[in-house]
Amino acid sequence: MSVNQSIKPITTEEKANLTIGGCDLVDLAKRYGTPLYVIDEATVRGICRDYKEAFKDYSNIKMMYASKALCTSAITRILDEEGFGFDTVSAGEIYTVFKSGVDMSKVLFNGNNKTASEIELALNCGVGRFSVDNFYEAELLNRIAGEKGKKADILLRITPGIECHTHDYIQTGQIDSKFGFDLSQIDEIVSLIQDKYTNLNLRGLHAHIGSQIFEPQCYYDEVEILVREMARIKEKFGINLDEINIGGGLGVKYTDSDNPPSVTILAEAVTKALDKYSVEPHTIYLEPGRSIISTAGVTLYTVGSSKVVPNGRKYVAVDGGMADNPRPSMYQAEYTAQVANKLQAKNLEKVTLAGRYCESGDILINEIELPKLEAGDIICVFNTGAYNYSMASNYNRVEKPAMVLVNNSLSDIIVYRETLDNLIEHDNIPDRLKKQ
Ligand code: LLP
């Protein structure tokens, strides 16, 4: 079993209270307050090992952590120590990775609308690869690289036309997508690079077919298309591409009904397609995000008010919700939870865990059986490491939670809780509105 097939962090234990990384979750809640993001270092390192083990016979595989899943300086340090490179999509992610001391040649810059200033920052920092998404960007990058007397190493982001069974918003490889060059546009962009864009050095092709993917066959089909296009480009343009990037997307287990494939199965699908065509691209990039960090993260909340409505449904509200985890309201995502301080309790009841934000859709978990809840109980929601903090907002002008890293019974803050002053620090009152 690989880590992405577990709902809980691998160090989770049921003692007097629930513990993760040897730390009592009730103590963590007391010490750091709630809501609190908790990341288990052993679980992050465990999935990194799973990936390295699954691809150990392929020295040409390079792992690039998709920072969009969770990008903080400490998380970057862990992934760097594990030998991962980084997929980045903004100046903010590039800057975080750069300031964390990463060798920038191991960084790739993705995105469908990179701005001129982001491109400049990326070139100044020495980012290793640009995944060029569209004609506009090719022209822009060529110009800016020329002005700096640099040559940018690029991959072309292509839309392979593969539809995976995942939520519509997180499908990216299908034909009708805002990302990448359509297969029918590849020849035109390759000709432009060959004839006109002399500051672009075309190294390979890139695709990403979606996120929370459970079907290994999608990867097989994707690699087949990438390899086929590489061969066609060589034949038609005489250009030897030696790199493919197959994106990320491997799913994780949020609830018992999710059955994501192991990393080994993913590796088999990828390598089977490569073997079939007996091609050995010099480098194959993989960009996992969710599967690296989701399982390692949990969120702790404190129970507050509750209410039973006439149809019998019981709402129990916690002190966080859609601003720290927008996924249930955005994608109808489902989560699992436990009450950290009531492991032995027997009398279960069905409740709907509601958030504290002023919106009816702010429900974290619809109908879950939990021990009878009282104000002050500590709820642990599992699998919140990916796309929670990274998509968090200050809706209702609420401070973003802190994040702690746990390992071997130690806990360290890796993101400080926002303060009320943080909330107003970027505000400005024009002189004419100032209170006299
Ligand atoms: N590479 C590219 C080009 C991507 O667009 C993405 C994710 C990844 C890699 C990483 O995919 P992962 O391994 O994390 O599935 N906010 C959504 C997920 C959006 C994913 C966007 N792209 C969610 O919460 O489900």
mmCIF file of N, CA and C in Angstrom, residues 58-62 155 203-205 223-224 226-228 230-231 240-246 270-271 273-275 277-285:
data_model
loop_
_atom_site.group_PDB
_atom_site.id
_atom_site.type_symbol
_atom_site.label_atom_id
_atom_site.label_comp_id
_atom_site.label_asym_id
_atom_site.label_seq_id
_atom_site.Cartn_x
_atom_site.Cartn_y
_atom_site.Cartn_z
ATOM 1 N N TYR A 58 14.128 3.575 -13.177
ATOM 2 C CA TYR A 58 14.125 4.575 -14.248
ATOM 3 C C TYR A 58 14.873 5.818 -13.787
ATOM 4 N N SER A 59 16.142 5.863 -14.089
ATOM 5 C CA SER A 59 16.958 6.975 -13.576
ATOM 6 C C SER A 59 16.617 8.281 -14.285
ATOM 7 N N ASN A 60 15.887 8.161 -15.396
ATOM 8 C CA ASN A 60 15.548 9.396 -16.141
ATOM 9 C C ASN A 60 14.255 10.058 -15.643
ATOM 10 N N ILE A 61 13.642 9.512 -14.559
ATOM 11 C CA ILE A 61 12.428 10.135 -14.014
ATOM 12 C C ILE A 61 12.819 11.254 -13.053
ATOM 13 N N LYS A 62 12.238 12.414 -13.239
ATOM 14 C CA LYS A 62 12.480 13.514 -12.291
ATOM 15 C C LYS A 62 11.171 13.925 -11.644
ATOM 16 N N LEU A 155 9.334 23.523 -22.596
ATOM 17 C CA LEU A 155 8.506 22.399 -23.011
ATOM 18 C C LEU A 155 7.268 23.028 -23.613
ATOM 19 N N ARG A 203 12.794 21.724 -25.708
ATOM 20 C CA ARG A 203 13.356 20.489 -25.146
ATOM 21 C C ARG A 203 12.368 19.334 -25.133
ATOM 22 N N GLY A 204 11.058 19.648 -25.076
ATOM 23 C CA GLY A 204 10.128 18.526 -24.980
ATOM 24 C C GLY A 204 8.674 18.950 -24.892
ATOM 25 N N LEU A 205 7.837 17.981 -24.519
ATOM 26 C CA LEU A 205 6.387 18.204 -24.464
ATOM 27 C C LEU A 205 5.879 17.963 -23.042
ATOM 28 N N VAL A 223 0.870 9.125 -22.143
ATOM 29 C CA VAL A 223 2.280 8.921 -22.529
ATOM 30 C C VAL A 223 2.351 8.518 -23.999
ATOM 31 N N GLU A 224 1.402 7.676 -24.406
ATOM 32 C CA GLU A 224 1.350 7.233 -25.803
ATOM 33 C C GLU A 224 1.265 8.457 -26.737
ATOM 34 N N LEU A 226 2.065 11.649 -26.061
ATOM 35 C CA LEU A 226 3.281 12.476 -25.973
ATOM 36 C C LEU A 226 4.409 11.872 -26.812
ATOM 37 N N VAL A 227 4.563 10.557 -26.687
ATOM 38 C CA VAL A 227 5.642 9.883 -27.409
ATOM 39 C C VAL A 227 5.380 9.920 -28.920
ATOM 40 N N ARG A 228 4.142 9.717 -29.274
ATOM 41 C CA ARG A 228 3.774 9.752 -30.693
ATOM 42 C C ARG A 228 4.067 11.142 -31.286
ATOM 43 N N MET A 230 6.213 13.326 -30.155
ATOM 44 C CA MET A 230 7.669 13.528 -30.213
ATOM 45 C C MET A 230 8.238 12.923 -31.492
ATOM 46 N N ALA A 231 7.769 11.711 -31.786
ATOM 47 C CA ALA A 231 8.269 11.011 -32.983
ATOM 48 C C ALA A 231 7.869 11.783 -34.237
ATOM 49 N N ASN A 240 15.016 16.791 -32.336
ATOM 50 C CA ASN A 240 15.060 15.684 -31.375
ATOM 51 C C ASN A 240 14.631 16.152 -29.997
ATOM 52 N N LEU A 241 13.402 15.896 -29.641
ATOM 53 C CA LEU A 241 12.967 16.286 -28.297
ATOM 54 C C LEU A 241 13.396 15.189 -27.329
ATOM 55 N N ASP A 242 13.916 15.588 -26.198
ATOM 56 C CA ASP A 242 14.375 14.528 -25.296
ATOM 57 C C ASP A 242 13.723 14.575 -23.916
ATOM 58 N N GLU A 243 12.617 15.326 -23.780
ATOM 59 C CA GLU A 243 11.978 15.389 -22.464
ATOM 60 C C GLU A 243 10.451 15.295 -22.606
ATOM 61 N N ILE A 244 9.819 14.550 -21.705
ATOM 62 C CA ILE A 244 8.358 14.658 -21.592
ATOM 63 C C ILE A 244 7.992 14.889 -20.127
ATOM 64 N N ASN A 245 6.929 15.651 -19.964
ATOM 65 C CA ASN A 245 6.410 15.919 -18.631
ATOM 66 C C ASN A 245 4.966 15.434 -18.622
ATOM 67 N N ILE A 246 4.691 14.446 -17.758
ATOM 68 C CA ILE A 246 3.344 13.872 -17.804
ATOM 69 C C ILE A 246 2.407 14.453 -16.741
ATOM 70 N N VAL A 270 2.935 4.125 -16.788
ATOM 71 C CA VAL A 270 3.830 5.042 -17.499
ATOM 72 C C VAL A 270 4.912 4.259 -18.237
ATOM 73 N N THR A 271 5.527 3.316 -17.522
ATOM 74 C CA THR A 271 6.671 2.628 -18.125
ATOM 75 C C THR A 271 6.220 1.630 -19.199
ATOM 76 N N ALA A 273 3.850 2.140 -21.354
ATOM 77 C CA ALA A 273 3.680 2.908 -22.597
ATOM 78 C C ALA A 273 5.050 3.249 -23.196
ATOM 79 N N LEU A 274 6.015 3.546 -22.348
ATOM 80 C CA LEU A 274 7.358 3.875 -22.865
ATOM 81 C C LEU A 274 7.994 2.641 -23.488
ATOM 82 N N ASP A 275 7.811 1.497 -22.803
ATOM 83 C CA ASP A 275 8.408 0.256 -23.318
ATOM 84 C C ASP A 275 7.793 -0.131 -24.653
ATOM 85 N N TYR A 277 6.795 1.643 -27.030
ATOM 86 C CA TYR A 277 7.355 2.381 -28.167
ATOM 87 C C TYR A 277 8.874 2.352 -28.148
ATOM 88 N N SER A 278 9.420 1.580 -27.223
ATOM 89 C CA SER A 278 10.873 1.526 -26.996
ATOM 90 C C SER A 278 11.549 2.880 -27.202
ATOM 91 N N VAL A 279 10.999 3.873 -26.500
ATOM 92 C CA VAL A 279 11.657 5.179 -26.506
ATOM 93 C C VAL A 279 12.166 5.463 -25.090
ATOM 94 N N GLU A 280 13.235 6.124 -24.998
ATOM 95 C CA GLU A 280 13.832 6.483 -23.722
ATOM 96 C C GLU A 280 14.036 7.983 -23.738
ATOM 97 N N PRO A 281 13.005 8.796 -23.480
ATOM 98 C CA PRO A 281 13.295 10.224 -23.406
ATOM 99 C C PRO A 281 14.378 10.436 -22.346
ATOM 100 N N HIS A 282 15.215 11.387 -22.582
ATOM 101 C CA HIS A 282 16.305 11.654 -21.661
ATOM 102 C C HIS A 282 15.759 11.941 -20.266
ATOM 103 N N THR A 283 14.658 12.693 -20.208
ATOM 104 C CA THR A 283 14.061 13.024 -18.913
ATOM 105 C C THR A 283 12.545 12.901 -18.975
ATOM 106 N N ILE A 284 11.985 12.269 -17.953
ATOM 107 C CA ILE A 284 10.523 12.229 -17.820
ATOM 108 C C ILE A 284 10.178 12.928 -16.506
ATOM 109 N N TYR A 285 9.436 14.008 -16.614
ATOM 110 C CA TYR A 285 9.038 14.727 -15.404
ATOM 111 C C TYR A 285 7.666 14.239 -14.945
#
